[in-house]
Amino acid sequence: MQYRTGTQWNFHLVDREHPHDDIYFHRRSCRSKIYGMVYCKKYMMTLHSHVIKFTIAVICLAVVQPLFAQQLPGQKMTNGNKIPVVIYTVKGNYDEVWNDLKTALNDRGLVISSISHVGEMLERTGEVLGRTKKIYGKANIMEFCSAIISRDMLERNPHFLAFCPYQIMVYTLPGHPKKVYLSYRRLIWNDNSGREVLIPVEKLLEGLINDVIEMHKEFK
């Protein structure tokens, strides 16, 4: 630490762990220099301790934060502009929820183009691979399309074909047959161009799932 003759420092620092220990830096005497240097070292050690604690707290928050993404059953679990997958949960029977989704689709004048039986495929191939861990209770993916929305989307950017067909995933987890998950992937493009024609697709997917939730409440 350097000092200049004829000057006085008016730094007034307080140790948070010892609030009564005020730290003054005076230039006018050798004793005050030593006093200031000793307490400066003590202050820097305390400051270093606080920095370490703050860093650990930030790291812990970053690790724990994803654990709070889930919400109550029947509510949207994850959503937001930066989250690529939106997940809902519904309490009920899987087959009833699946049929409600088909009804919601038909009510909008849409039809199923195909169904991916993911759960059955995993069960079948798991036996061949010798990997029999059960991942789902039931799991299917409903695929469909909308002629009007798709044309608007593809006229805007033919590369948006990557988003076709639209999909809604319906599944349960082992040991929880009455908790049905409905999810869809958000349509995210790297430079966010053409967002105006992608939003209607997301609104369609969101609306279908909301219809299922409302119908399920109605028949509950």
Short mmCIF file of C-alpha atoms in Angstrom, two decimals:
data_model
loop_
_atom_site.label_atom_id
_atom_site.label_comp_id
_atom_site.label_asym_id
_atom_site.label_seq_id
_atom_site.Cartn_x
_atom_site.Cartn_y
_atom_site.Cartn_z
CA MET A 1 0.00 0.00 0.00
CA GLN A 2 1.41 3.42 -0.94
CA TYR A 3 1.05 6.65 1.05
CA ARG A 4 1.75 10.23 0.08
CA THR A 5 3.07 12.84 2.54
CA GLY A 6 0.74 15.61 3.68
CA THR A 7 -2.50 13.79 2.80
CA GLN A 8 -5.23 12.20 4.87
CA TRP A 9 -7.55 9.43 3.72
CA ASN A 10 -11.14 9.65 4.89
CA PHE A 11 -12.15 6.08 4.07
CA HIS A 12 -14.60 4.83 6.68
CA LEU A 13 -15.15 1.08 6.34
CA VAL A 14 -17.22 -1.09 8.65
CA ASP A 15 -16.70 -4.81 9.09
CA ARG A 16 -20.16 -6.43 8.74
CA GLU A 17 -19.20 -9.26 11.06
CA HIS A 18 -17.86 -6.76 13.64
CA PRO A 19 -19.98 -3.60 13.09
CA HIS A 20 -18.31 -1.73 15.96
CA ASP A 21 -14.85 -2.00 14.43
CA ASP A 22 -14.66 1.16 12.34
CA ILE A 23 -11.73 1.34 9.95
CA TYR A 24 -10.02 4.67 9.35
CA PHE A 25 -7.04 5.36 7.12
CA HIS A 26 -4.96 8.31 8.32
CA ARG A 27 -1.74 9.38 6.73
CA ARG A 28 -0.34 11.65 9.44
CA SER A 29 1.31 9.16 11.78
CA CYS A 30 3.20 5.90 11.54
CA ARG A 31 0.83 4.38 14.08
CA SER A 32 -2.21 5.24 12.04
CA LYS A 33 -0.58 3.69 8.95
CA ILE A 34 -0.02 0.43 10.78
CA TYR A 35 -3.53 0.59 12.24
CA GLY A 36 -4.98 1.13 8.80
CA MET A 37 -2.93 -1.62 7.16
CA VAL A 38 -3.88 -4.19 9.81
CA TYR A 39 -7.56 -3.46 9.52
CA CYS A 40 -7.33 -3.20 5.73
CA LYS A 41 -6.04 -6.76 5.66
CA LYS A 42 -8.81 -7.82 8.01
CA TYR A 43 -11.40 -6.08 5.84
CA MET A 44 -10.11 -7.68 2.63
CA MET A 45 -10.28 -11.14 4.24
CA THR A 46 -13.89 -10.47 5.28
CA LEU A 47 -14.74 -9.15 1.81
CA HIS A 48 -13.18 -12.24 0.22
CA SER A 49 -15.33 -14.43 2.47
CA HIS A 50 -18.49 -12.60 1.39
CA VAL A 51 -17.57 -12.97 -2.29
CA ILE A 52 -17.12 -16.72 -1.87
CA LYS A 53 -20.48 -17.04 -0.08
CA PHE A 54 -22.22 -15.01 -2.80
CA THR A 55 -20.67 -17.14 -5.57
CA ILE A 56 -21.79 -20.36 -3.87
CA ALA A 57 -25.32 -18.96 -3.48
CA VAL A 58 -25.52 -18.06 -7.19
CA ILE A 59 -24.35 -21.54 -8.23
CA CYS A 60 -26.87 -23.21 -5.91
CA LEU A 61 -29.69 -21.06 -7.29
CA ALA A 62 -28.78 -22.00 -10.87
CA VAL A 63 -28.87 -25.70 -9.97
CA VAL A 64 -32.07 -25.62 -7.92
CA GLN A 65 -34.13 -23.28 -10.08
CA PRO A 66 -35.26 -25.93 -12.65
CA LEU A 67 -36.77 -27.95 -9.79
CA PHE A 68 -39.44 -25.28 -9.35
CA ALA A 69 -40.69 -25.40 -12.95
CA GLN A 70 -43.59 -27.72 -12.14
CA GLN A 71 -46.96 -26.35 -11.11
CA LEU A 72 -50.14 -27.86 -9.76
CA PRO A 73 -51.90 -30.74 -11.59
CA GLY A 74 -54.19 -29.51 -14.32
CA GLN A 75 -52.01 -26.46 -14.80
CA LYS A 76 -49.29 -25.67 -17.27
CA MET A 77 -45.98 -26.93 -15.87
CA THR A 78 -43.47 -25.19 -18.08
CA ASN A 79 -43.90 -22.34 -20.47
CA GLY A 80 -42.28 -19.10 -21.57
CA ASN A 81 -40.60 -17.64 -24.61
CA LYS A 82 -37.35 -19.49 -23.99
CA ILE A 83 -38.75 -22.89 -23.03
CA PRO A 84 -39.07 -25.26 -26.02
CA VAL A 85 -41.60 -27.69 -24.52
CA VAL A 86 -44.93 -26.90 -22.85
CA ILE A 87 -46.36 -29.55 -20.51
CA TYR A 88 -49.79 -29.82 -18.88
CA THR A 89 -51.10 -32.39 -16.43
CA VAL A 90 -54.63 -33.71 -16.01
CA LYS A 91 -55.98 -36.04 -13.36
CA GLY A 92 -57.99 -38.82 -14.96
CA ASN A 93 -58.03 -41.95 -17.05
CA TYR A 94 -55.57 -42.05 -19.94
CA ASP A 95 -58.04 -43.38 -22.53
CA GLU A 96 -60.61 -40.73 -21.60
CA VAL A 97 -58.06 -37.94 -21.96
CA TRP A 98 -56.93 -39.35 -25.30
CA ASN A 99 -60.51 -39.49 -26.57
CA ASP A 100 -61.11 -35.95 -25.35
CA LEU A 101 -58.17 -34.81 -27.46
CA LYS A 102 -59.59 -36.55 -30.53
CA THR A 103 -62.94 -34.85 -29.89
CA ALA A 104 -61.28 -31.45 -29.55
CA LEU A 105 -59.49 -32.06 -32.84
CA ASN A 106 -62.68 -33.07 -34.67
CA ASP A 107 -64.58 -30.09 -33.25
CA ARG A 108 -62.08 -27.83 -35.02
CA GLY A 109 -62.54 -29.66 -38.31
CA LEU A 110 -59.20 -31.44 -38.06
CA VAL A 111 -58.38 -35.12 -38.37
CA ILE A 112 -55.55 -37.30 -37.10
CA SER A 113 -52.93 -37.98 -39.76
CA SER A 114 -51.08 -40.61 -37.72
CA ILE A 115 -50.42 -41.91 -34.22
CA SER A 116 -46.99 -42.83 -32.90
CA HIS A 117 -47.28 -45.61 -30.32
CA VAL A 118 -44.12 -44.68 -28.44
CA GLY A 119 -44.93 -46.61 -25.28
CA GLU A 120 -45.58 -49.87 -27.12
CA MET A 121 -42.47 -49.42 -29.25
CA LEU A 122 -40.27 -48.98 -26.17
CA GLU A 123 -41.75 -52.06 -24.54
CA ARG A 124 -41.23 -54.15 -27.67
CA THR A 125 -37.70 -53.04 -28.46
CA GLY A 126 -36.69 -53.06 -24.80
CA GLU A 127 -37.13 -56.82 -24.65
CA VAL A 128 -34.90 -57.27 -27.69
CA LEU A 129 -32.24 -54.93 -26.32
CA GLY A 130 -32.35 -56.41 -22.85
CA ARG A 131 -33.31 -53.02 -21.41
CA THR A 132 -36.62 -53.60 -19.70
CA LYS A 133 -36.84 -50.53 -17.48
CA LYS A 134 -40.37 -49.19 -17.78
CA ILE A 135 -40.34 -45.55 -18.88
CA TYR A 136 -44.06 -44.87 -19.41
CA GLY A 137 -47.35 -46.29 -18.29
CA LYS A 138 -48.88 -45.34 -21.64
CA ALA A 139 -47.44 -43.01 -24.26
CA ASN A 140 -48.74 -41.98 -27.68
CA ILE A 141 -48.17 -39.03 -29.98
CA MET A 142 -51.10 -37.62 -31.93
CA GLU A 143 -50.07 -36.07 -35.27
CA PHE A 144 -52.28 -33.82 -37.38
CA CYS A 145 -52.25 -30.79 -39.65
CA SER A 146 -54.30 -27.75 -40.60
CA ALA A 147 -54.48 -26.92 -44.31
CA ILE A 148 -54.98 -23.18 -43.76
CA ILE A 149 -52.45 -22.63 -41.00
CA SER A 150 -49.87 -24.86 -42.68
CA ARG A 151 -50.17 -23.02 -46.01
CA ASP A 152 -49.69 -19.66 -44.30
CA MET A 153 -46.67 -21.06 -42.51
CA LEU A 154 -45.04 -22.68 -45.55
CA GLU A 155 -45.68 -19.76 -47.88
CA ARG A 156 -43.82 -17.58 -45.40
CA ASN A 157 -40.87 -19.97 -45.22
CA PRO A 158 -40.77 -23.38 -46.98
CA HIS A 159 -38.20 -24.55 -44.43
CA PHE A 160 -40.93 -24.44 -41.80
CA LEU A 161 -41.84 -27.86 -43.15
CA ALA A 162 -39.66 -29.10 -40.29
CA PHE A 163 -42.57 -28.25 -37.97
CA CYS A 164 -45.03 -30.53 -39.79
CA PRO A 165 -47.01 -32.45 -38.78
CA TYR A 166 -48.11 -30.85 -35.55
CA GLN A 167 -47.85 -33.12 -32.54
CA ILE A 168 -49.34 -33.44 -29.08
CA MET A 169 -47.78 -35.98 -26.74
CA VAL A 170 -50.05 -37.81 -24.28
CA TYR A 171 -48.48 -40.06 -21.66
CA THR A 172 -48.41 -41.32 -18.09
CA LEU A 173 -45.48 -42.36 -15.92
CA PRO A 174 -45.10 -45.71 -14.15
CA GLY A 175 -46.96 -45.85 -10.86
CA HIS A 176 -49.11 -42.80 -11.67
CA PRO A 177 -51.83 -43.99 -14.08
CA LYS A 178 -54.25 -41.20 -13.13
CA LYS A 179 -51.86 -38.34 -13.86
CA VAL A 180 -51.89 -37.74 -17.61
CA TYR A 181 -49.38 -35.44 -19.29
CA LEU A 182 -50.15 -33.48 -22.46
CA SER A 183 -47.27 -31.66 -24.09
CA TYR A 184 -46.22 -29.98 -27.31
CA ARG A 185 -43.06 -28.48 -28.76
CA ARG A 186 -42.97 -24.75 -29.36
CA LEU A 187 -42.09 -23.61 -32.86
CA ILE A 188 -38.79 -21.81 -32.33
CA TRP A 189 -36.79 -20.50 -35.29
CA ASN A 190 -33.18 -19.43 -34.90
CA ASP A 191 -33.55 -15.78 -35.96
CA ASN A 192 -37.20 -15.45 -34.86
CA SER A 193 -38.22 -14.50 -38.41
CA GLY A 194 -41.68 -15.57 -39.52
CA ARG A 195 -42.84 -15.66 -35.93
CA GLU A 196 -46.18 -14.17 -36.98
CA VAL A 197 -47.14 -17.38 -38.84
CA LEU A 198 -45.79 -19.72 -36.16
CA ILE A 199 -47.81 -18.19 -33.34
CA PRO A 200 -51.16 -19.47 -34.76
CA VAL A 201 -49.78 -23.03 -34.69
CA GLU A 202 -48.83 -22.71 -31.03
CA LYS A 203 -52.23 -21.20 -30.26
CA LEU A 204 -53.87 -24.17 -31.97
CA LEU A 205 -51.87 -26.66 -29.90
CA GLU A 206 -52.50 -24.69 -26.72
CA GLY A 207 -56.20 -24.42 -27.51
CA LEU A 208 -56.61 -28.15 -28.12
CA ILE A 209 -55.04 -29.00 -24.77
CA ASN A 210 -57.19 -26.40 -23.01
CA ASP A 211 -60.26 -27.95 -24.65
CA VAL A 212 -59.24 -31.33 -23.26
CA ILE A 213 -58.83 -29.90 -19.77
CA GLU A 214 -62.24 -28.22 -19.92
CA MET A 215 -63.99 -31.32 -21.29
CA HIS A 216 -62.34 -33.48 -18.68
CA LYS A 217 -63.56 -31.17 -15.92
CA GLU A 218 -67.03 -31.25 -17.43
CA PHE A 219 -67.29 -35.03 -17.31
CA LYS A 220 -65.48 -35.40 -13.98
#
